[in-house]
């Protein structure tokens, strides 16, 4: 049923640390690998080696530049996948009941054998978390690796989403965000984790930890004032050239 | 949003068809026999044909019947129910009109009411999408309903009603354009809120992939907006202005037909803009809108 549950027993989700993400895209590759080889329709690529390659991905890493009013710009790598929203707009629009949010752990899933491929859920999602597979013609989205996290055939350390397991920088964390005592909830509280597009009213479960302020490099050395450059302008031939060019019409601002 | 020709054609034609069905159900015109047959045939070709065409853009049309199950939450599912109910009830009503020279009024009124509800459901599919600020507005259902009413009256040959309804639809059309132009800005969703990044100006530095993807093809369609102003003028003149002018002239069936044709062309332009100009907030992640 595509009506949303009033509440879920647990709120499994991811916490993504934008401070430590190095933008290596390993999570993108491991996600594609696991979800192509395991549960559900494979994630197809079309024209993969041609001029116009395109493919289905459940997780993508964007890069943004933040330019403060003063000082240097900062580059932030930004992995984005389904946020398993509590008030998931993609679920309620589904006409067939293929989309649903699980009561036991809050994971938003698609029953692919019920999906008619109308694409309305992808329209309803503000985050672009759902992609219609070009070959299978069914809606694909992050399953939070539901076939890993409860899989007793895997060693215990592998029972977490593929993206979390593979991250070399420790920038991705998995756990129950409904339990205030859990490691992920503590991390969100300590680092001031935020919701994406809170104004859209989706109440996302996944949280993002903002980049921490960079160290300031001024006033590092007490000797710095003595190291100021002695000359302020070019000397000798270069100085003459500089002055001569400035003297030409349109030379000096 | 990507202006898919199939969806533009379907929503325009089925909107007209359900508008015509509503007027036929109300007994305007109350013709019987072959004339009634012609009216109902046109209405069914538009409304039913549009619905059948809409299943072609599905990834798995063979599972389309499952779309009837989620009427409790999904406007698309509700539309499936109300449209088939309208076509069934109006089919029975048409049998009376065409073959028995009878006006089974209760059926007609019920069918007309269902036709109105169907158009409202279609509009609510768009109006309920918060991720598309331009559509997420009560003006969207008003726009679809006034347009269906005007087009239906025009097709039903109700000249005296069609003229003011066309003027009303034109006013709503202009209101939705003017209101829609600032909708994304008013929604409060920006690249900063989308990424949660603070402390400076956020700029999309590098996309996640070198090629394109489903999201960009489906929801970030910038090319279609190039001629927006000209298309708006075309939509206003062909869709509303010319039909009103033609209806004000002494009535003639050829002028009526011309009015219908220009109206349909104008509304196709308007519907193209409805999709092409609608910005989905996911575009912000890609530094586009």
Tab-separated table of N, CA, C and O in Angstrom, chain B residues 116-157:
chain	number	residue	atom	x	y	z
B	116	UNK	N	-15.868	16.052	-14.772
B	116	UNK	CA	-15.221	17.180	-14.087
B	116	UNK	C	-14.192	16.658	-13.087
B	116	UNK	O	-13.051	17.152	-13.014
B	117	UNK	N	-14.582	15.614	-12.323
B	117	UNK	CA	-13.669	15.056	-11.320
B	117	UNK	C	-12.419	14.460	-12.000
B	117	UNK	O	-11.308	14.573	-11.484
B	118	UNK	N	-12.621	13.856	-13.171
B	118	UNK	CA	-11.477	13.277	-13.900
B	118	UNK	C	-10.457	14.351	-14.254
B	118	UNK	O	-9.249	14.180	-14.034
B	119	UNK	N	-10.945	15.470	-14.789
B	119	UNK	CA	-10.031	16.558	-15.156
B	119	UNK	C	-9.316	17.080	-13.910
B	119	UNK	O	-8.107	17.341	-13.938
B	120	UNK	N	-10.065	17.176	-12.805
B	120	UNK	CA	-9.453	17.643	-11.562
B	120	UNK	C	-8.357	16.671	-11.114
B	120	UNK	O	-7.289	17.095	-10.658
B	121	UNK	N	-8.606	15.360	-11.251
B	121	UNK	CA	-7.602	14.362	-10.855
B	121	UNK	C	-6.344	14.491	-11.712
B	121	UNK	O	-5.221	14.437	-11.196
B	122	UNK	N	-6.536	14.662	-13.026
B	122	UNK	CA	-5.387	14.837	-13.924
B	122	UNK	C	-4.551	16.025	-13.447
B	122	UNK	O	-3.323	15.943	-13.345
B	123	UNK	N	-5.233	17.142	-13.157
B	123	UNK	CA	-4.517	18.348	-12.742
B	123	UNK	C	-3.804	18.126	-11.417
B	123	UNK	O	-2.682	18.603	-11.222
B	124	UNK	N	-4.450	17.373	-10.506
B	124	UNK	CA	-3.845	17.173	-9.184
B	124	UNK	C	-2.578	16.327	-9.245
B	124	UNK	O	-1.720	16.421	-8.370
B	125	UNK	N	-2.441	15.483	-10.280
B	125	UNK	CA	-1.191	14.726	-10.451
B	125	UNK	C	-0.028	15.716	-10.486
B	125	UNK	O	1.001	15.514	-9.847
B	126	UNK	N	-0.222	16.827	-11.204
B	126	UNK	CA	0.835	17.835	-11.327
B	126	UNK	C	0.860	18.763	-10.100
B	126	UNK	O	1.923	19.080	-9.578
B	127	UNK	N	-0.341	19.175	-9.674
B	127	UNK	CA	-0.407	20.170	-8.597
B	127	UNK	C	0.097	19.619	-7.269
B	127	UNK	O	0.409	20.383	-6.367
B	128	UNK	N	0.180	18.288	-7.127
B	128	UNK	CA	0.614	17.728	-5.853
B	128	UNK	C	2.127	17.530	-5.788
B	128	UNK	O	2.640	17.090	-4.764
B	129	UNK	N	2.829	17.846	-6.871
B	129	UNK	CA	4.280	17.636	-6.875
B	129	UNK	C	5.012	18.861	-6.330
B	129	UNK	O	5.212	19.842	-7.035
B	130	UNK	N	5.398	18.766	-5.075
B	130	UNK	CA	6.068	19.895	-4.443
B	130	UNK	C	7.443	20.161	-5.055
B	130	UNK	O	7.959	21.284	-4.993
B	131	UNK	N	8.041	19.113	-5.629
B	131	UNK	CA	9.372	19.258	-6.221
B	131	UNK	C	9.352	20.109	-7.494
B	131	UNK	O	10.400	20.492	-8.001
B	132	UNK	N	8.153	20.407	-8.008
B	132	UNK	CA	8.029	21.286	-9.176
B	132	UNK	C	7.218	22.511	-8.737
B	132	UNK	O	5.994	22.531	-8.846
B	133	UNK	N	7.911	23.535	-8.207
B	133	UNK	CA	7.195	24.667	-7.591
B	133	UNK	C	6.172	25.327	-8.515
B	133	UNK	O	5.129	25.785	-8.054
B	134	UNK	N	6.439	25.369	-9.818
B	134	UNK	CA	5.517	26.028	-10.731
B	134	UNK	C	4.162	25.326	-10.761
B	134	UNK	O	3.138	25.948	-11.005
B	135	UNK	N	4.132	24.033	-10.536
B	135	UNK	CA	2.878	23.267	-10.579
B	135	UNK	C	2.207	23.175	-9.214
B	135	UNK	O	1.015	22.931	-9.128
B	136	UNK	N	3.001	23.295	-8.152
B	136	UNK	CA	2.520	23.036	-6.789
B	136	UNK	C	1.690	24.223	-6.313
B	136	UNK	O	2.136	25.047	-5.535
B	137	UNK	N	0.458	24.298	-6.824
B	137	UNK	CA	-0.318	25.516	-6.657
B	137	UNK	C	-1.783	25.215	-6.982
B	137	UNK	O	-2.054	24.429	-7.872
B	138	UNK	N	-2.727	25.881	-6.300
B	138	UNK	CA	-4.145	25.629	-6.578
B	138	UNK	C	-4.557	26.145	-7.945
B	138	UNK	O	-5.597	25.780	-8.488
B	139	UNK	N	-3.739	27.029	-8.549
B	139	UNK	CA	-4.077	27.539	-9.881
B	139	UNK	C	-4.007	26.435	-10.944
B	139	UNK	O	-4.672	26.523	-11.966
B	140	UNK	N	-3.199	25.398	-10.688
B	140	UNK	CA	-3.058	24.329	-11.681
B	140	UNK	C	-4.390	23.620	-11.943
B	140	UNK	O	-4.813	23.529	-13.101
B	141	UNK	N	-5.102	23.122	-10.896
B	141	UNK	CA	-6.419	22.528	-11.195
B	141	UNK	C	-7.409	23.528	-11.777
B	141	UNK	O	-8.209	23.159	-12.652
B	142	UNK	N	-7.353	24.802	-11.329
B	142	UNK	CA	-8.266	25.804	-11.884
B	142	UNK	C	-7.999	25.986	-13.382
B	142	UNK	O	-8.923	26.067	-14.196
B	143	UNK	N	-6.717	25.998	-13.744
B	143	UNK	CA	-6.323	26.139	-15.142
B	143	UNK	C	-6.866	24.971	-15.975
B	143	UNK	O	-7.494	25.176	-17.019
B	144	UNK	N	-6.639	23.742	-15.505
B	144	UNK	CA	-7.101	22.567	-16.260
B	144	UNK	C	-8.623	22.563	-16.374
B	144	UNK	O	-9.169	22.238	-17.433
B	145	UNK	N	-9.322	22.913	-15.278
B	145	UNK	CA	-10.789	22.854	-15.286
B	145	UNK	C	-11.393	23.920	-16.192
B	145	UNK	O	-12.301	23.634	-16.980
B	146	UNK	N	-10.885	25.166	-16.109
B	146	UNK	CA	-11.449	26.220	-16.954
B	146	UNK	C	-11.165	25.930	-18.426
B	146	UNK	O	-11.999	26.178	-19.287
B	147	UNK	N	-9.985	25.366	-18.684
B	147	UNK	CA	-9.617	25.041	-20.059
B	147	UNK	C	-10.530	23.959	-20.622
B	147	UNK	O	-11.004	24.047	-21.764
B	148	UNK	N	-10.785	22.924	-19.821
B	148	UNK	CA	-11.675	21.844	-20.255
B	148	UNK	C	-13.087	22.369	-20.488
B	148	UNK	O	-13.750	21.982	-21.453
B	149	UNK	N	-13.530	23.234	-19.586
B	149	UNK	CA	-14.884	23.788	-19.713
B	149	UNK	C	-14.994	24.610	-20.996
B	149	UNK	O	-15.947	24.447	-21.773
B	150	UNK	N	-13.996	25.469	-21.239
B	150	UNK	CA	-14.042	26.317	-22.432
B	150	UNK	C	-13.972	25.469	-23.696
B	150	UNK	O	-14.761	25.641	-24.630
B	151	UNK	N	-13.017	24.529	-23.733
B	151	UNK	CA	-12.857	23.679	-24.908
B	151	UNK	C	-14.075	22.796	-25.129
B	151	UNK	O	-14.512	22.590	-26.270
B	152	UNK	N	-14.634	22.278	-24.039
B	152	UNK	CA	-15.830	21.433	-24.134
B	152	UNK	C	-17.004	22.204	-24.696
B	152	UNK	O	-17.716	21.720	-25.587
B	153	UNK	N	-17.199	23.434	-24.190
B	153	UNK	CA	-18.311	24.265	-24.681
B	153	UNK	C	-18.121	24.586	-26.161
B	153	UNK	O	-19.076	24.576	-26.948
B	154	UNK	N	-16.868	24.841	-26.534
B	154	UNK	CA	-16.556	25.151	-27.927
B	154	UNK	C	-16.901	23.965	-28.828
B	154	UNK	O	-17.573	24.107	-29.855
B	155	UNK	N	-16.449	22.760	-28.415
B	155	UNK	CA	-16.718	21.559	-29.207
B	155	UNK	C	-18.202	21.225	-29.233
B	155	UNK	O	-18.720	20.725	-30.229
B	156	UNK	N	-18.901	21.491	-28.125
B	156	UNK	CA	-20.326	21.169	-28.050
B	156	UNK	C	-21.170	22.192	-28.811
B	156	UNK	O	-22.395	22.057	-28.875
B	157	UNK	N	-20.517	23.216	-29.348
B	157	UNK	CA	-21.242	24.225	-30.122
B	157	UNK	C	-22.073	25.160	-29.256
B	157	UNK	O	-23.022	25.773	-29.741
